[in-house]
Amino acid sequence: MRTSALQYLYLQKPITSVIVICMIALLPWLNSDFYTKGEPREASVAVSMIESGNWILPEVYAGEYAYKPPMAHWLMAVFSLPQGHVSEFTSRLPSALAQIILIGFVLAFFGKRIRFQEAFIATLLLMTCFEIHRAGMTARVDMLLTTFIVLGLMQLYRWENKLELKGLPVIIPLLFSCAILTKGPVGIILPLFIFFVHLLLLRRYRFRKILKSLLYIGVASMFIPLLWYAEAYRQGGDGFLNVALAENFGRFFHLDESNISYDLGHEEGVFYNFITLLSGFMPWTILFVFLLFGAKWRWPYKSLGDAWQRFSSMEKMKRFSLVAAVCIIAFYTIPSSKRSVYLMPAYPFLSILLAQYLVYITGNRSKVTRIFAYVMTTLAALVFVAGMLAMTHAVDFNAVAARFTARESTLNTVKGVTDMFAFGNIASLSIMALLLVSIITVICQTARRINLKILYATILMTFCLHLFTDGVVMRSVKNDSSARPFAERIVRDYDLKGNVFVMNNLREYLNLYAMNYYMGNSFRDFEKEKPESGYFLTTEKDVKKVMERYGTQYKFKQLSISERLGDIRSKAILFRFVK
């Protein structure tokens, strides 16, 4: 019997298939401009490493130290060395590669321990959910941290399952050392907490044995990071120590922030984590809501003892996934500072649980899968039609947008997106063709009423929607709100080299991280140096405050002003000043 190419890939080359799919989803779209403040802030650290030769504690943005440990920045710098400079592509590459590696290992690890079909679907859900996909395309540390933690947890599971905590495979402390060097002690505290709970629930080991095993892991994992922390403290002194304590323990224990020059921020309530999980798992959150309608709404346990008995008799891998997901979510309810990316280590385990339930539902509640497919097909069809209208100029979206808003940044964004649909743009045409094929595939599979194939077709369509978003919409949005054009213009028009001053006090002013990156990481601290003359760069939001404080001491002459920049949501203004 002949098999289709897709069936062959699934049956014979599943890991290779998901890795190739993940590469297509990420790598072609990494080269767009920075449009948030976080990415250029991290990329500037790698710039400083290459230019200064200091790979331990480089100075960035007007003399401040890097906020986080250097693993991600080391990788950015290493990937940038062959071309001699740090680009958007090379600074995002560590996150993209981390996601690709994570996707491959999730399928390989879970595929051996649960039904392979469930593991394969879980991997596809993980790859196409909003939070993980977004993190794999950004120059941040969170995707890298997630990969090290999840891979470390997998190795801990294998260590207990195969070796019964005897010996300590070197790969375990190595992975957690990398996690610590990516974002600090949370890289070892969180996985040890999860493993501790897992071992307690197994009820196979004495409490002393558990503590001894955790101690071995912790000590072995801290050895390499402590070398970096010691050298960083030697270079940075109390200034570095204050930042390190605030970032790693101040957020968690709600400590005083007076020793650092910025607010830790991101303070949210307990329910914030659950809201971000729902949004981060889109579009599969919608499917989960539909699945609730397919569930039998009755309490399945006779008593708490019965509930505990069922939990204890649960398949070991499924129980480990449940414990890991619950522990991660519970762990991050404690800090006052909360962000959606903190929960990413829970996503692989939640994907497994969702996939198992989804496979059950597709076999027993067939309407649920089809209804979800109808919703996603409608959304994809609307996107396709809008793209075709823009491509054929049947509708002038610029004029339509102008009827509803006069906001210049919004109108520029609409113009940039519609320009991407111009005939001759091969990337946009290819994406539109793939989207059409995926829509037709879902319609055909829905007509045949084979629920599992409907699910796979819907996942394919979701993948194509990601391509449309990244390759057409967001690519235009990023470039249109970038600081690059203004930075290149003022560098060309004025002699700014080494003579640009900014405010570096996040408690009072906005920091121009994107401008700093595109101008070669050359900013100097105005308040610290108190220069006699030079060039001064600030934001439209901060001009009034600066003039009230320094207008009598200095004479400022405005030279140039930018369009609204995406990272600061304001305009940047260049002044020449003399004392």
PDB file of N, CA and C in Angstrom, residues 503 508-510 512 536-551 556 558 560-561 570-575:
ATOM      1  N   MET A 503      19.789  60.356  29.624  1.00  0.00           N
ATOM      2  CA  MET A 503      19.468  60.112  31.021  1.00  0.00           C
ATOM      3  C   MET A 503      19.421  58.597  31.257  1.00  0.00           C
ATOM      4  N   GLU A 508      12.734  57.722  36.601  1.00  0.00           N
ATOM      5  CA  GLU A 508      12.206  59.013  36.160  1.00  0.00           C
ATOM      6  C   GLU A 508      12.114  59.163  34.645  1.00  0.00           C
ATOM      7  N   TYR A 509      12.979  58.475  33.886  1.00  0.00           N
ATOM      8  CA  TYR A 509      13.038  58.685  32.444  1.00  0.00           C
ATOM      9  C   TYR A 509      12.941  57.349  31.698  1.00  0.00           C
ATOM     10  N   LEU A 510      12.560  57.455  30.419  1.00  0.00           N
ATOM     11  CA  LEU A 510      12.577  56.295  29.542  1.00  0.00           C
ATOM     12  C   LEU A 510      13.985  56.081  28.992  1.00  0.00           C
ATOM     13  N   LEU A 512      16.370  54.692  25.952  1.00  0.00           N
ATOM     14  CA  LEU A 512      16.293  54.511  24.505  1.00  0.00           C
ATOM     15  C   LEU A 512      17.169  53.330  24.086  1.00  0.00           C
ATOM     16  N   PHE A 536      22.479  65.608  23.025  1.00  0.00           N
ATOM     17  CA  PHE A 536      21.616  65.015  24.050  1.00  0.00           C
ATOM     18  C   PHE A 536      20.398  64.388  23.371  1.00  0.00           C
ATOM     19  N   LEU A 537      20.103  63.153  23.739  1.00  0.00           N
ATOM     20  CA  LEU A 537      18.991  62.415  23.145  1.00  0.00           C
ATOM     21  C   LEU A 537      17.995  62.042  24.237  1.00  0.00           C
ATOM     22  N   THR A 538      16.736  62.365  23.990  1.00  0.00           N
ATOM     23  CA  THR A 538      15.704  62.036  24.975  1.00  0.00           C
ATOM     24  C   THR A 538      14.389  61.757  24.245  1.00  0.00           C
ATOM     25  N   THR A 539      13.344  61.521  25.008  1.00  0.00           N
ATOM     26  CA  THR A 539      12.040  61.235  24.416  1.00  0.00           C
ATOM     27  C   THR A 539      11.131  62.446  24.540  1.00  0.00           C
ATOM     28  N   GLU A 540      10.129  62.495  23.704  1.00  0.00           N
ATOM     29  CA  GLU A 540       9.159  63.588  23.749  1.00  0.00           C
ATOM     30  C   GLU A 540       8.450  63.637  25.100  1.00  0.00           C
ATOM     31  N   LYS A 541       8.260  62.451  25.727  1.00  0.00           N
ATOM     32  CA  LYS A 541       7.594  62.393  27.017  1.00  0.00           C
ATOM     33  C   LYS A 541       8.439  63.014  28.133  1.00  0.00           C
ATOM     34  N   ASP A 542       9.779  62.982  27.968  1.00  0.00           N
ATOM     35  CA  ASP A 542      10.669  63.420  29.051  1.00  0.00           C
ATOM     36  C   ASP A 542      11.235  64.822  28.856  1.00  0.00           C
ATOM     37  N   VAL A 543      10.963  65.435  27.717  1.00  0.00           N
ATOM     38  CA  VAL A 543      11.564  66.737  27.423  1.00  0.00           C
ATOM     39  C   VAL A 543      11.229  67.768  28.498  1.00  0.00           C
ATOM     40  N   LYS A 544       9.967  67.851  28.871  1.00  0.00           N
ATOM     41  CA  LYS A 544       9.544  68.861  29.845  1.00  0.00           C
ATOM     42  C   LYS A 544      10.276  68.688  31.171  1.00  0.00           C
ATOM     43  N   LYS A 545      10.414  67.471  31.624  1.00  0.00           N
ATOM     44  CA  LYS A 545      11.086  67.204  32.890  1.00  0.00           C
ATOM     45  C   LYS A 545      12.566  67.570  32.815  1.00  0.00           C
ATOM     46  N   VAL A 546      13.203  67.257  31.690  1.00  0.00           N
ATOM     47  CA  VAL A 546      14.618  67.582  31.510  1.00  0.00           C
ATOM     48  C   VAL A 546      14.820  69.091  31.502  1.00  0.00           C
ATOM     49  N   MET A 547      13.978  69.824  30.800  1.00  0.00           N
ATOM     50  CA  MET A 547      14.127  71.272  30.703  1.00  0.00           C
ATOM     51  C   MET A 547      13.871  71.956  32.033  1.00  0.00           C
ATOM     52  N   GLU A 548      12.923  71.459  32.793  1.00  0.00           N
ATOM     53  CA  GLU A 548      12.658  72.033  34.117  1.00  0.00           C
ATOM     54  C   GLU A 548      13.859  71.861  35.037  1.00  0.00           C
ATOM     55  N   ARG A 549      14.568  70.740  34.886  1.00  0.00           N
ATOM     56  CA  ARG A 549      15.681  70.449  35.781  1.00  0.00           C
ATOM     57  C   ARG A 549      17.004  71.039  35.310  1.00  0.00           C
ATOM     58  N   TYR A 550      17.226  71.092  33.985  1.00  0.00           N
ATOM     59  CA  TYR A 550      18.533  71.519  33.482  1.00  0.00           C
ATOM     60  C   TYR A 550      18.455  72.702  32.518  1.00  0.00           C
ATOM     61  N   GLY A 551      17.263  73.227  32.288  1.00  0.00           N
ATOM     62  CA  GLY A 551      17.117  74.323  31.334  1.00  0.00           C
ATOM     63  C   GLY A 551      17.850  75.590  31.718  1.00  0.00           C
ATOM     64  N   PHE A 556      19.837  74.306  25.280  1.00  0.00           N
ATOM     65  CA  PHE A 556      19.517  73.191  24.384  1.00  0.00           C
ATOM     66  C   PHE A 556      18.966  73.723  23.062  1.00  0.00           C
ATOM     67  N   GLN A 558      17.169  72.135  19.634  1.00  0.00           N
ATOM     68  CA  GLN A 558      16.627  70.932  18.999  1.00  0.00           C
ATOM     69  C   GLN A 558      17.134  70.813  17.563  1.00  0.00           C
ATOM     70  N   SER A 560      16.728  67.429  15.642  1.00  0.00           N
ATOM     71  CA  SER A 560      15.957  66.475  14.850  1.00  0.00           C
ATOM     72  C   SER A 560      14.977  65.735  15.748  1.00  0.00           C
ATOM     73  N   ILE A 561      13.873  65.307  15.167  1.00  0.00           N
ATOM     74  CA  ILE A 561      12.862  64.549  15.913  1.00  0.00           C
ATOM     75  C   ILE A 561      12.392  63.377  15.051  1.00  0.00           C
ATOM     76  N   SER A 570       6.852  56.653  21.895  1.00  0.00           N
ATOM     77  CA  SER A 570       7.006  58.100  21.911  1.00  0.00           C
ATOM     78  C   SER A 570       7.988  58.475  20.811  1.00  0.00           C
ATOM     79  N   LYS A 571       8.191  59.770  20.617  1.00  0.00           N
ATOM     80  CA  LYS A 571       9.174  60.235  19.659  1.00  0.00           C
ATOM     81  C   LYS A 571      10.495  60.495  20.363  1.00  0.00           C
ATOM     82  N   ALA A 572      11.582  60.311  19.637  1.00  0.00           N
ATOM     83  CA  ALA A 572      12.914  60.626  20.154  1.00  0.00           C
ATOM     84  C   ALA A 572      13.357  61.971  19.587  1.00  0.00           C
ATOM     85  N   ILE A 573      14.039  62.761  20.423  1.00  0.00           N
ATOM     86  CA  ILE A 573      14.461  64.108  20.015  1.00  0.00           C
ATOM     87  C   ILE A 573      15.958  64.264  20.272  1.00  0.00           C
ATOM     88  N   LEU A 574      16.678  64.778  19.275  1.00  0.00           N
ATOM     89  CA  LEU A 574      18.104  65.035  19.402  1.00  0.00           C
ATOM     90  C   LEU A 574      18.337  66.529  19.599  1.00  0.00           C
ATOM     91  N   PHE A 575      19.119  66.875  20.643  1.00  0.00           N
ATOM     92  CA  PHE A 575      19.487  68.262  20.939  1.00  0.00           C
ATOM     93  C   PHE A 575      21.007  68.414  20.864  1.00  0.00           C
TER      94      PHE A 575
END
